[in-house]
Amino acid sequence: MKKNLLKSKLQKIFIKHQLSIKHSGICADYLIKAELMGAQSHGLVRLKMYCDRIKKKLINPKPKIKIKKISSSISYVNADNSIGFVAAEIGINQAIKNAKKTGIGLVAVKKSGHYGLSSFYAELAVKKNFMVFCFTNAPPALAPHGGKKTLFGTNPICFGAPTGKIPFILDTSVSMINRGKIRRAHKLNLKIPFGVALDKFGKITTSAKEALLGSQLPIASFKGSGLAWMVDILSGVLTGSSHGGKVKDPFDDFSGPQNIGHLFITINPKIFIGKNYIREIKKNIKIIKRLPKAKGFSSILYPGERKSKIYKKNLNKDIFIPSKVLKEMDQLDAI
Ligand SMILES: NC(=O)c1ccc[n+]([C@@H]2O[C@H](COP(=O)([O-])OP(=O)(O)OC[C@H]3O[C@@H](n4cnc5c(N)ncnc54)[C@H](O)[C@@H]3O)[C@@H](O)[C@H]2O)c1
């Protein structure tokens, strides 16, 4: 489907679900951006889930979002159960504003929901020449190291830095693959890779259905479990949001709003070394890229490079929508 046609269709669907024109546009843009970045796990397959939660009044379509100033650098956002995209965009923009004044911005967001890819928000900060950390917690998917039951989310860690060219954006879940890939595989009857998830009996599985009933594996064993815990503390405990396994799964827990927390930290990269920053980061990347390559590699990519290339390549192409997802969209449009 052509991008503008898709944007107006999505915007119309969100407006029909009572979101404002502005908020509908923000949501439509982020869903399309996920598709263009090759992250279909966080794109159109999630549209129905967001709409279902709005219909059940678990996402507030008309939130009264409040920003409390704690200091010139620190702000606290109460997102009033808004859709995550809108809450996170407000949060990161406030963190950018704060860092412009003081060199560093720290913004906590509470009462939010699933916000898609962390890199959406990291990019906004990097485009304004700030370094950035974005954290969000997510519903139970991983068992803590030594535990039997899922509790931590796939809790992504995202760090961005301006490079003068394509930004460095490391944006990774702390699980072997993100949960959206498993959800999408389940919806489209696809297998998941070997070695990323266990079934409910603790056996490795390539069935998406069994993996959703079982648990996902963290990256690097207890280290990944530790990182997931860290993100739960930063995004959940520190921000006054749900934590300790209490974030509700947006797809199958309709017992209340998700109450997800996000934490954004923005840093002016010139605070210590002034305008030498760009020279030094370029030097750093050059040194690493010039290293001799391992067998099977023709280049060393930095995080964000590959996704940026995919995005640029897809920008002028039509977006492929699986027939099952297209049908859902038409049904949502018909209400
Ligand atoms: N909102 C949520 O609750 C939630 C939860 C989990 C994940 N997510 C999102 O899902 C997205 C995907 O997560 P993922 O874990 O599947 O990421 P991924 O495995 O696709 O990529 C992880 C990181 O590795 C980098 N990378 C990939 N290939 C590389 C290469 N060849 N060389 C160097 N670097 C490379 C990427 O740029 C990225 O920064 C992220 O954007 C994340 O924010 C969201």
mmCIF file of C-alpha atoms and ligand atoms in Angstrom:
data_model
loop_
_atom_site.group_PDB
_atom_site.id
_atom_site.type_symbol
_atom_site.label_atom_id
_atom_site.label_comp_id
_atom_site.label_asym_id
_atom_site.label_seq_id
_atom_site.Cartn_x
_atom_site.Cartn_y
_atom_site.Cartn_z
ATOM 1 C CA MET A 1 0.000 0.000 0.000
ATOM 2 C CA LYS A 2 1.209 3.532 -0.720
ATOM 3 C CA LYS A 3 2.511 5.330 2.368
ATOM 4 C CA ASN A 4 0.112 8.323 2.217
ATOM 5 C CA LEU A 5 -2.869 6.048 1.677
ATOM 6 C CA LEU A 6 -1.806 3.922 4.641
ATOM 7 C CA LYS A 7 -1.240 7.003 6.807
ATOM 8 C CA SER A 8 -4.719 8.366 6.114
ATOM 9 C CA LYS A 9 -6.293 4.936 6.695
ATOM 10 C CA LEU A 10 -4.518 4.505 10.031
ATOM 11 C CA GLN A 11 -5.255 8.055 11.109
ATOM 12 C CA LYS A 12 -8.934 7.556 10.267
ATOM 13 C CA ILE A 13 -9.000 4.350 12.330
ATOM 14 C CA PHE A 14 -7.482 6.066 15.371
ATOM 15 C CA ILE A 15 -9.847 9.040 14.995
ATOM 16 C CA LYS A 16 -12.781 6.587 14.888
ATOM 17 C CA HIS A 17 -11.393 5.244 18.177
ATOM 18 C CA GLN A 18 -11.682 8.765 19.649
ATOM 19 C CA LEU A 19 -8.058 9.857 19.485
ATOM 20 C CA SER A 20 -7.491 13.511 18.532
ATOM 21 C CA ILE A 21 -6.351 14.281 14.980
ATOM 22 C CA LYS A 22 -2.883 15.135 16.330
ATOM 23 C CA HIS A 23 -2.514 11.975 18.411
ATOM 24 C CA SER A 24 -3.893 9.820 15.578
ATOM 25 C CA GLY A 25 -1.245 11.252 13.267
ATOM 26 C CA ILE A 26 1.535 10.507 15.777
ATOM 27 C CA CYS A 27 0.373 6.882 16.159
ATOM 28 C CA ALA A 28 -0.009 6.378 12.396
ATOM 29 C CA ASP A 29 3.486 7.771 11.763
ATOM 30 C CA TYR A 30 5.140 5.463 14.313
ATOM 31 C CA LEU A 31 3.359 2.337 13.044
ATOM 32 C CA ILE A 32 4.467 3.183 9.504
ATOM 33 C CA LYS A 33 7.986 3.976 10.672
ATOM 34 C CA ALA A 34 8.291 0.534 12.301
ATOM 35 C CA GLU A 35 7.314 -1.066 8.973
ATOM 36 C CA LEU A 36 9.820 1.051 7.053
ATOM 37 C CA MET A 37 12.583 0.145 9.502
ATOM 38 C CA GLY A 38 11.898 -3.534 8.905
ATOM 39 C CA ALA A 39 10.521 -3.921 12.440
ATOM 40 C CA GLN A 40 7.149 -5.386 11.386
ATOM 41 C CA SER A 41 6.920 -6.878 14.885
ATOM 42 C CA HIS A 42 6.143 -3.344 16.120
ATOM 43 C CA GLY A 43 4.078 -2.133 13.191
ATOM 44 C CA LEU A 44 0.655 -2.887 11.727
ATOM 45 C CA VAL A 45 0.282 -6.265 13.461
ATOM 46 C CA ARG A 46 -0.239 -4.283 16.675
ATOM 47 C CA LEU A 47 -2.967 -1.956 15.393
ATOM 48 C CA LYS A 48 -5.854 -4.162 16.513
ATOM 49 C CA MET A 49 -4.321 -4.555 19.971
ATOM 50 C CA TYR A 50 -4.120 -0.771 20.469
ATOM 51 C CA CYS A 51 -7.702 -0.340 19.206
ATOM 52 C CA ASP A 52 -9.016 -3.173 21.398
ATOM 53 C CA ARG A 53 -7.448 -1.545 24.461
ATOM 54 C CA ILE A 54 -8.928 1.851 23.570
ATOM 55 C CA LYS A 55 -12.385 0.256 23.127
ATOM 56 C CA LYS A 56 -12.062 -1.397 26.530
ATOM 57 C CA LYS A 57 -11.065 1.997 28.037
ATOM 58 C CA LEU A 58 -7.630 0.655 29.047
ATOM 59 C CA ILE A 59 -5.938 3.247 26.845
ATOM 60 C CA ASN A 60 -7.333 6.723 27.389
ATOM 61 C CA PRO A 61 -7.997 8.309 23.975
ATOM 62 C CA LYS A 62 -8.310 11.803 25.470
ATOM 63 C CA PRO A 63 -5.571 11.884 28.131
ATOM 64 C CA LYS A 64 -4.861 14.944 30.244
ATOM 65 C CA ILE A 65 -1.079 14.576 30.299
ATOM 66 C CA LYS A 66 0.635 16.551 33.066
ATOM 67 C CA ILE A 67 4.310 17.533 33.166
ATOM 68 C CA LYS A 68 5.643 18.334 36.639
ATOM 69 C CA LYS A 69 8.882 20.305 36.841
ATOM 70 C CA ILE A 70 11.180 18.911 39.536
ATOM 71 C CA SER A 71 14.216 21.018 38.578
ATOM 72 C CA SER A 72 15.482 22.658 35.374
ATOM 73 C CA SER A 73 16.870 19.247 34.331
ATOM 74 C CA ILE A 74 14.254 16.905 35.756
ATOM 75 C CA SER A 75 10.580 16.475 34.853
ATOM 76 C CA TYR A 76 7.929 13.928 35.763
ATOM 77 C CA VAL A 77 5.179 13.129 33.271
ATOM 78 C CA ASN A 78 1.840 11.629 34.271
ATOM 79 C CA ALA A 79 0.569 10.274 30.954
ATOM 80 C CA ASP A 80 -2.969 9.537 32.207
ATOM 81 C CA ASN A 81 -3.009 6.118 30.483
ATOM 82 C CA SER A 82 -2.408 7.662 27.094
ATOM 83 C CA ILE A 83 -1.304 5.491 24.182
ATOM 84 C CA GLY A 84 2.456 4.955 24.656
ATOM 85 C CA PHE A 85 3.541 6.716 21.424
ATOM 86 C CA VAL A 86 2.053 10.026 22.564
ATOM 87 C CA ALA A 87 3.289 9.769 26.166
ATOM 88 C CA ALA A 88 6.826 8.896 25.041
ATOM 89 C CA GLU A 89 6.980 11.677 22.470
ATOM 90 C CA ILE A 90 6.000 14.200 25.140
ATOM 91 C CA GLY A 91 8.570 12.690 27.521
ATOM 92 C CA ILE A 92 11.504 12.787 25.120
ATOM 93 C CA ASN A 93 10.664 16.297 23.897
ATOM 94 C CA GLN A 94 10.696 17.481 27.512
ATOM 95 C CA ALA A 95 14.050 15.728 28.096
ATOM 96 C CA ILE A 96 15.478 17.517 25.032
ATOM 97 C CA LYS A 97 14.160 20.862 26.301
ATOM 98 C CA ASN A 98 15.736 20.277 29.725
ATOM 99 C CA ALA A 99 19.110 19.274 28.263
ATOM 100 C CA LYS A 100 19.123 22.410 26.099
ATOM 101 C CA LYS A 101 18.956 24.464 29.304
ATOM 102 C CA THR A 102 21.316 22.569 31.589
ATOM 103 C CA GLY A 103 23.266 20.026 29.528
ATOM 104 C CA ILE A 104 21.303 17.087 30.918
ATOM 105 C CA GLY A 105 17.638 16.110 30.923
ATOM 106 C CA LEU A 106 16.032 13.402 33.017
ATOM 107 C CA VAL A 107 12.379 12.625 32.420
ATOM 108 C CA ALA A 108 10.290 9.885 33.983
ATOM 109 C CA VAL A 109 6.926 8.955 32.449
ATOM 110 C CA LYS A 110 4.308 7.042 34.413
ATOM 111 C CA LYS A 111 0.857 5.701 33.448
ATOM 112 C CA SER A 112 1.924 5.006 29.886
ATOM 113 C CA GLY A 113 1.567 2.024 27.582
ATOM 114 C CA HIS A 114 3.476 0.137 24.905
ATOM 115 C CA TYR A 115 5.431 2.769 22.921
ATOM 116 C CA GLY A 116 6.821 0.732 20.020
ATOM 117 C CA LEU A 117 10.541 1.001 19.303
ATOM 118 C CA SER A 118 12.813 2.914 21.700
ATOM 119 C CA SER A 119 14.817 4.137 18.725
ATOM 120 C CA PHE A 120 11.854 6.327 17.632
ATOM 121 C CA TYR A 121 12.497 8.546 20.629
ATOM 122 C CA ALA A 122 16.283 8.199 20.648
ATOM 123 C CA GLU A 123 16.293 9.492 17.062
ATOM 124 C CA LEU A 124 14.384 12.629 18.074
ATOM 125 C CA ALA A 125 17.081 13.464 20.636
ATOM 126 C CA VAL A 126 20.009 12.572 18.389
ATOM 127 C CA LYS A 127 18.577 14.730 15.577
ATOM 128 C CA LYS A 128 18.825 17.652 18.015
ATOM 129 C CA ASN A 129 22.445 16.660 18.715
ATOM 130 C CA PHE A 130 21.954 15.034 22.109
ATOM 131 C CA MET A 131 23.160 11.705 23.424
ATOM 132 C CA VAL A 132 20.275 9.744 24.851
ATOM 133 C CA PHE A 133 19.234 6.746 26.903
ATOM 134 C CA CYS A 134 15.660 5.394 26.638
ATOM 135 C CA PHE A 135 14.278 2.723 28.916
ATOM 136 C CA THR A 136 10.855 1.127 29.096
ATOM 137 C CA ASN A 137 9.558 -1.918 30.895
ATOM 138 C CA ALA A 138 7.274 -4.484 29.311
ATOM 139 C CA PRO A 139 5.000 -7.400 30.305
ATOM 140 C CA PRO A 140 6.424 -10.663 31.683
ATOM 141 C CA ALA A 141 8.329 -12.680 29.079
ATOM 142 C CA LEU A 142 11.583 -13.809 30.742
ATOM 143 C CA ALA A 143 12.118 -15.820 33.900
ATOM 144 C CA PRO A 144 14.657 -14.204 36.252
ATOM 145 C CA HIS A 145 17.894 -16.264 36.318
ATOM 146 C CA GLY A 146 17.193 -19.142 38.691
ATOM 147 C CA GLY A 147 13.427 -18.601 38.542
ATOM 148 C CA LYS A 148 10.786 -20.870 37.042
ATOM 149 C CA LYS A 149 8.172 -18.314 36.061
ATOM 150 C CA THR A 150 8.280 -15.355 33.641
ATOM 151 C CA LEU A 151 8.420 -11.998 35.336
ATOM 152 C CA PHE A 152 10.683 -9.520 33.497
ATOM 153 C CA GLY A 153 9.710 -7.980 30.196
ATOM 154 C CA THR A 154 11.954 -8.003 27.153
ATOM 155 C CA ASN A 155 12.806 -4.527 28.545
ATOM 156 C CA PRO A 156 14.754 -2.796 25.762
ATOM 157 C CA ILE A 157 17.896 -0.771 26.398
ATOM 158 C CA CYS A 158 18.504 2.046 23.975
ATOM 159 C CA PHE A 159 21.474 4.409 23.675
ATOM 160 C CA GLY A 160 21.909 6.987 20.940
ATOM 161 C CA ALA A 161 24.791 9.284 20.038
ATOM 162 C CA PRO A 162 25.224 11.825 17.237
ATOM 163 C CA THR A 163 28.069 10.918 14.872
ATOM 164 C CA GLY A 164 27.855 13.681 12.284
ATOM 165 C CA LYS A 165 26.472 11.036 9.900
ATOM 166 C CA ILE A 166 24.085 8.119 10.512
ATOM 167 C CA PRO A 167 23.441 8.213 14.284
ATOM 168 C CA PHE A 168 24.759 5.464 16.538
ATOM 169 C CA ILE A 169 21.602 3.875 17.949
ATOM 170 C CA LEU A 170 21.888 0.715 19.960
ATOM 171 C CA ASP A 171 18.348 -0.429 20.608
ATOM 172 C CA THR A 172 18.041 -3.955 21.862
ATOM 173 C CA SER A 173 15.701 -6.018 23.921
ATOM 174 C CA VAL A 174 17.449 -8.055 26.613
ATOM 175 C CA SER A 175 15.888 -11.243 25.250
ATOM 176 C CA MET A 176 17.289 -13.286 22.368
ATOM 177 C CA ILE A 177 14.567 -11.828 20.122
ATOM 178 C CA ASN A 178 11.882 -9.285 20.878
ATOM 179 C CA ARG A 179 8.445 -10.572 21.878
ATOM 180 C CA GLY A 180 6.790 -8.818 18.941
ATOM 181 C CA LYS A 181 8.571 -11.220 16.587
ATOM 182 C CA ILE A 182 6.987 -14.136 18.453
ATOM 183 C CA ARG A 183 3.550 -12.459 18.457
ATOM 184 C CA ARG A 184 3.840 -11.817 14.706
ATOM 185 C CA ALA A 185 5.005 -15.389 14.021
ATOM 186 C CA HIS A 186 2.007 -16.640 16.012
ATOM 187 C CA LYS A 187 -0.414 -14.456 14.059
ATOM 188 C CA LEU A 188 1.016 -15.431 10.676
ATOM 189 C CA ASN A 189 1.625 -19.136 11.498
ATOM 190 C CA LEU A 190 5.406 -18.871 11.218
ATOM 191 C CA LYS A 191 8.122 -20.722 13.184
ATOM 192 C CA ILE A 192 10.442 -18.861 15.542
ATOM 193 C CA PRO A 193 14.232 -19.413 15.492
ATOM 194 C CA PHE A 194 15.732 -22.254 17.536
ATOM 195 C CA GLY A 195 17.269 -21.254 20.860
ATOM 196 C CA VAL A 196 15.239 -18.159 21.708
ATOM 197 C CA ALA A 197 12.378 -19.553 23.785
ATOM 198 C CA LEU A 198 11.249 -22.438 25.991
ATOM 199 C CA ASP A 199 7.835 -24.081 26.173
ATOM 200 C CA LYS A 200 5.940 -24.280 29.469
ATOM 201 C CA PHE A 201 7.872 -27.454 30.368
ATOM 202 C CA GLY A 202 11.243 -25.692 29.960
ATOM 203 C CA LYS A 203 12.109 -27.333 26.619
ATOM 204 C CA ILE A 204 13.461 -25.340 23.665
ATOM 205 C CA THR A 205 10.694 -24.712 21.135
ATOM 206 C CA THR A 206 10.325 -23.203 17.667
ATOM 207 C CA SER A 207 6.543 -22.930 18.000
ATOM 208 C CA ALA A 208 5.402 -19.351 18.613
ATOM 209 C CA LYS A 209 2.280 -20.573 20.406
ATOM 210 C CA GLU A 210 4.288 -22.739 22.821
ATOM 211 C CA ALA A 211 6.800 -19.930 23.365
ATOM 212 C CA LEU A 212 4.039 -17.514 24.349
ATOM 213 C CA LEU A 213 2.856 -20.039 26.936
ATOM 214 C CA GLY A 214 6.424 -20.687 28.078
ATOM 215 C CA SER A 215 9.277 -18.197 28.435
ATOM 216 C CA GLN A 216 11.768 -16.321 26.301
ATOM 217 C CA LEU A 217 15.485 -16.670 26.873
ATOM 218 C CA PRO A 218 17.510 -13.656 27.972
ATOM 219 C CA ILE A 219 20.677 -12.615 26.130
ATOM 220 C CA ALA A 220 23.805 -13.965 27.837
ATOM 221 C CA SER A 221 22.086 -15.943 30.590
ATOM 222 C CA PHE A 222 22.251 -14.279 34.047
ATOM 223 C CA LYS A 223 23.717 -11.108 32.513
ATOM 224 C CA GLY A 224 20.599 -10.570 30.380
ATOM 225 C CA SER A 225 18.419 -11.357 33.361
ATOM 226 C CA GLY A 226 20.340 -8.723 35.355
ATOM 227 C CA LEU A 227 19.870 -6.141 32.601
ATOM 228 C CA ALA A 228 16.132 -6.886 32.446
ATOM 229 C CA TRP A 229 15.980 -6.336 36.202
ATOM 230 C CA MET A 230 17.904 -3.058 35.892
ATOM 231 C CA VAL A 231 15.415 -1.765 33.299
ATOM 232 C CA ASP A 232 12.509 -2.810 35.542
ATOM 233 C CA ILE A 233 14.027 -0.721 38.358
ATOM 234 C CA LEU A 234 14.740 2.312 36.133
ATOM 235 C CA SER A 235 11.441 2.267 34.226
ATOM 236 C CA GLY A 236 9.143 0.779 36.834
ATOM 237 C CA VAL A 237 10.363 1.399 40.391
ATOM 238 C CA LEU A 238 11.984 4.817 39.820
ATOM 239 C CA THR A 239 9.101 6.246 37.756
ATOM 240 C CA GLY A 240 6.290 5.066 40.052
ATOM 241 C CA SER A 241 4.913 2.667 37.429
ATOM 242 C CA SER A 242 4.106 -1.045 37.481
ATOM 243 C CA HIS A 243 7.100 -3.340 38.059
ATOM 244 C CA GLY A 244 7.979 -6.755 39.442
ATOM 245 C CA GLY A 245 5.898 -8.594 36.843
ATOM 246 C CA LYS A 246 2.841 -6.329 37.221
ATOM 247 C CA VAL A 247 2.940 -4.725 33.734
ATOM 248 C CA LYS A 248 -0.099 -6.106 31.940
ATOM 249 C CA ASP A 249 0.306 -7.893 28.637
ATOM 250 C CA PRO A 250 -1.366 -5.632 26.063
ATOM 251 C CA PHE A 251 -2.593 -8.577 23.979
ATOM 252 C CA ASP A 252 -4.225 -10.761 26.564
ATOM 253 C CA ASP A 253 -4.588 -9.005 29.897
ATOM 254 C CA PHE A 254 -7.560 -6.671 29.863
ATOM 255 C CA SER A 255 -7.870 -6.364 33.636
ATOM 256 C CA GLY A 256 -6.574 -2.776 33.674
ATOM 257 C CA PRO A 257 -4.268 -0.234 32.026
ATOM 258 C CA GLN A 258 -0.668 -1.353 31.495
ATOM 259 C CA ASN A 259 0.844 1.426 33.642
ATOM 260 C CA ILE A 260 4.197 1.128 31.908
ATOM 261 C CA GLY A 261 7.024 3.495 32.842
ATOM 262 C CA HIS A 262 9.641 5.094 30.605
ATOM 263 C CA LEU A 263 12.842 6.879 31.546
ATOM 264 C CA PHE A 264 14.605 9.275 29.178
ATOM 265 C CA ILE A 265 18.057 10.726 29.791
ATOM 266 C CA THR A 266 19.414 13.317 27.353
ATOM 267 C CA ILE A 267 22.997 14.586 27.472
ATOM 268 C CA ASN A 268 24.677 17.400 25.572
ATOM 269 C CA PRO A 269 27.744 15.554 24.211
ATOM 270 C CA LYS A 270 29.738 18.788 24.218
ATOM 271 C CA ILE A 271 29.569 19.331 27.981
ATOM 272 C CA PHE A 272 33.105 18.042 28.631
ATOM 273 C CA ILE A 273 35.075 18.319 25.392
ATOM 274 C CA GLY A 274 33.183 21.039 23.555
ATOM 275 C CA LYS A 275 33.227 20.988 19.773
ATOM 276 C CA ASN A 276 35.902 18.255 19.789
ATOM 277 C CA TYR A 277 33.091 15.773 20.392
ATOM 278 C CA ILE A 278 32.234 15.247 16.721
ATOM 279 C CA ARG A 279 35.906 14.910 15.796
ATOM 280 C CA GLU A 280 36.451 12.297 18.525
ATOM 281 C CA ILE A 281 33.358 10.208 17.755
ATOM 282 C CA LYS A 282 34.259 10.158 14.070
ATOM 283 C CA LYS A 283 37.784 9.051 15.012
ATOM 284 C CA ASN A 284 36.376 6.335 17.279
ATOM 285 C CA ILE A 285 34.140 4.905 14.552
ATOM 286 C CA LYS A 286 36.917 5.076 11.954
ATOM 287 C CA ILE A 287 39.360 3.125 14.170
ATOM 288 C CA ILE A 288 36.801 0.377 14.744
ATOM 289 C CA LYS A 289 35.638 0.147 11.158
ATOM 290 C CA ARG A 290 39.225 -0.152 9.899
ATOM 291 C CA LEU A 291 39.944 -3.261 11.986
ATOM 292 C CA PRO A 292 40.703 -6.439 10.037
ATOM 293 C CA LYS A 293 37.436 -8.257 9.379
ATOM 294 C CA ALA A 294 36.530 -11.678 10.746
ATOM 295 C CA LYS A 295 35.845 -14.516 8.320
ATOM 296 C CA GLY A 296 32.552 -13.945 6.494
ATOM 297 C CA PHE A 297 32.463 -10.172 7.203
ATOM 298 C CA SER A 298 33.213 -7.453 4.666
ATOM 299 C CA SER A 299 32.520 -4.565 7.058
ATOM 300 C CA ILE A 300 31.957 -3.699 10.703
ATOM 301 C CA LEU A 301 28.643 -1.946 11.203
ATOM 302 C CA TYR A 302 27.798 0.171 14.204
ATOM 303 C CA PRO A 303 24.358 -0.144 15.828
ATOM 304 C CA GLY A 304 21.756 1.801 13.885
ATOM 305 C CA GLU A 305 23.609 1.705 10.565
ATOM 306 C CA ARG A 306 21.785 -1.297 9.158
ATOM 307 C CA LYS A 307 18.321 -0.107 10.233
ATOM 308 C CA SER A 308 18.976 3.346 8.788
ATOM 309 C CA LYS A 309 19.897 1.774 5.441
ATOM 310 C CA ILE A 310 16.785 -0.425 5.484
ATOM 311 C CA TYR A 311 14.649 2.649 6.277
ATOM 312 C CA LYS A 312 16.116 4.687 3.414
ATOM 313 C CA LYS A 313 15.710 1.772 1.003
ATOM 314 C CA ASN A 314 12.057 1.257 1.985
ATOM 315 C CA LEU A 315 11.124 4.937 2.087
ATOM 316 C CA ASN A 316 9.943 5.118 -1.520
ATOM 317 C CA LYS A 317 8.493 1.617 -1.718
ATOM 318 C CA ASP A 318 4.913 0.524 -1.069
ATOM 319 C CA ILE A 319 4.338 -1.178 2.276
ATOM 320 C CA PHE A 320 3.499 -4.881 2.158
ATOM 321 C CA ILE A 321 0.580 -5.751 4.427
ATOM 322 C CA PRO A 322 -0.165 -9.457 5.078
ATOM 323 C CA SER A 323 -3.782 -10.278 4.101
ATOM 324 C CA LYS A 324 -4.720 -11.166 7.696
ATOM 325 C CA VAL A 325 -3.558 -7.747 8.916
ATOM 326 C CA LEU A 326 -5.239 -5.952 6.002
ATOM 327 C CA LYS A 327 -8.519 -7.659 6.881
ATOM 328 C CA GLU A 328 -8.188 -6.484 10.498
ATOM 329 C CA MET A 329 -7.524 -2.943 9.292
ATOM 330 C CA ASP A 330 -10.609 -2.978 7.078
ATOM 331 C CA GLN A 331 -12.722 -4.243 9.973
ATOM 332 C CA LEU A 332 -11.384 -1.508 12.255
ATOM 333 C CA ASP A 333 -12.063 1.070 9.558
ATOM 334 C CA ALA A 334 -15.622 -0.158 9.137
ATOM 335 C CA ILE A 335 -16.815 0.634 12.676
HETATM 336 N N1 LIG B 1 8.201 -1.300 23.671
HETATM 337 C C1 LIG B 1 8.575 -2.465 24.144
HETATM 338 O O1 LIG B 1 8.048 -2.945 25.119
HETATM 339 C C2 LIG B 1 9.693 -3.222 23.478
HETATM 340 C C3 LIG B 1 10.171 -4.398 24.051
HETATM 341 C C4 LIG B 1 11.219 -5.058 23.441
HETATM 342 C C5 LIG B 1 11.778 -4.590 22.264
HETATM 343 N N2 LIG B 1 11.263 -3.442 21.731
HETATM 344 C C6 LIG B 1 11.853 -2.905 20.502
HETATM 345 O O2 LIG B 1 12.072 -3.919 19.563
HETATM 346 C C7 LIG B 1 13.110 -3.499 18.690
HETATM 347 C C8 LIG B 1 13.918 -4.647 18.227
HETATM 348 O O3 LIG B 1 14.579 -5.279 19.307
HETATM 349 P P1 LIG B 1 15.557 -6.477 19.011
HETATM 350 O O4 LIG B 1 16.106 -6.932 20.286
HETATM 351 O O5 LIG B 1 14.862 -7.445 18.109
HETATM 352 O O6 LIG B 1 16.685 -5.725 18.169
HETATM 353 P P2 LIG B 1 17.621 -6.268 16.979
HETATM 354 O O7 LIG B 1 18.127 -7.614 17.327
HETATM 355 O O8 LIG B 1 16.930 -6.075 15.695
HETATM 356 O O9 LIG B 1 18.819 -5.220 17.065
HETATM 357 C C9 LIG B 1 19.514 -4.976 18.267
HETATM 358 C C10 LIG B 1 20.596 -3.941 18.029
HETATM 359 O O10 LIG B 1 21.659 -4.529 17.286
HETATM 360 C C11 LIG B 1 22.001 -3.688 16.196
HETATM 361 N N3 LIG B 1 22.452 -4.545 15.090
HETATM 362 C C12 LIG B 1 21.711 -5.412 14.361
HETATM 363 N N4 LIG B 1 22.479 -6.031 13.447
HETATM 364 C C13 LIG B 1 23.732 -5.538 13.607
HETATM 365 C C14 LIG B 1 24.980 -5.770 12.954
HETATM 366 N N5 LIG B 1 25.086 -6.643 11.946
HETATM 367 N N6 LIG B 1 26.070 -5.100 13.377
HETATM 368 C C15 LIG B 1 25.965 -4.210 14.386
HETATM 369 N N7 LIG B 1 24.813 -3.932 15.048
HETATM 370 C C16 LIG B 1 23.708 -4.591 14.651
HETATM 371 C C17 LIG B 1 20.737 -2.929 15.852
HETATM 372 O O11 LIG B 1 21.053 -1.685 15.240
HETATM 373 C C18 LIG B 1 20.140 -2.727 17.225
HETATM 374 O O12 LIG B 1 20.649 -1.567 17.811
HETATM 375 C C19 LIG B 1 13.872 -2.411 19.410
HETATM 376 O O13 LIG B 1 13.656 -1.229 18.667
HETATM 377 C C20 LIG B 1 13.210 -2.312 20.763
HETATM 378 O O14 LIG B 1 13.096 -1.000 21.266
HETATM 379 C C21 LIG B 1 10.249 -2.764 22.298
#
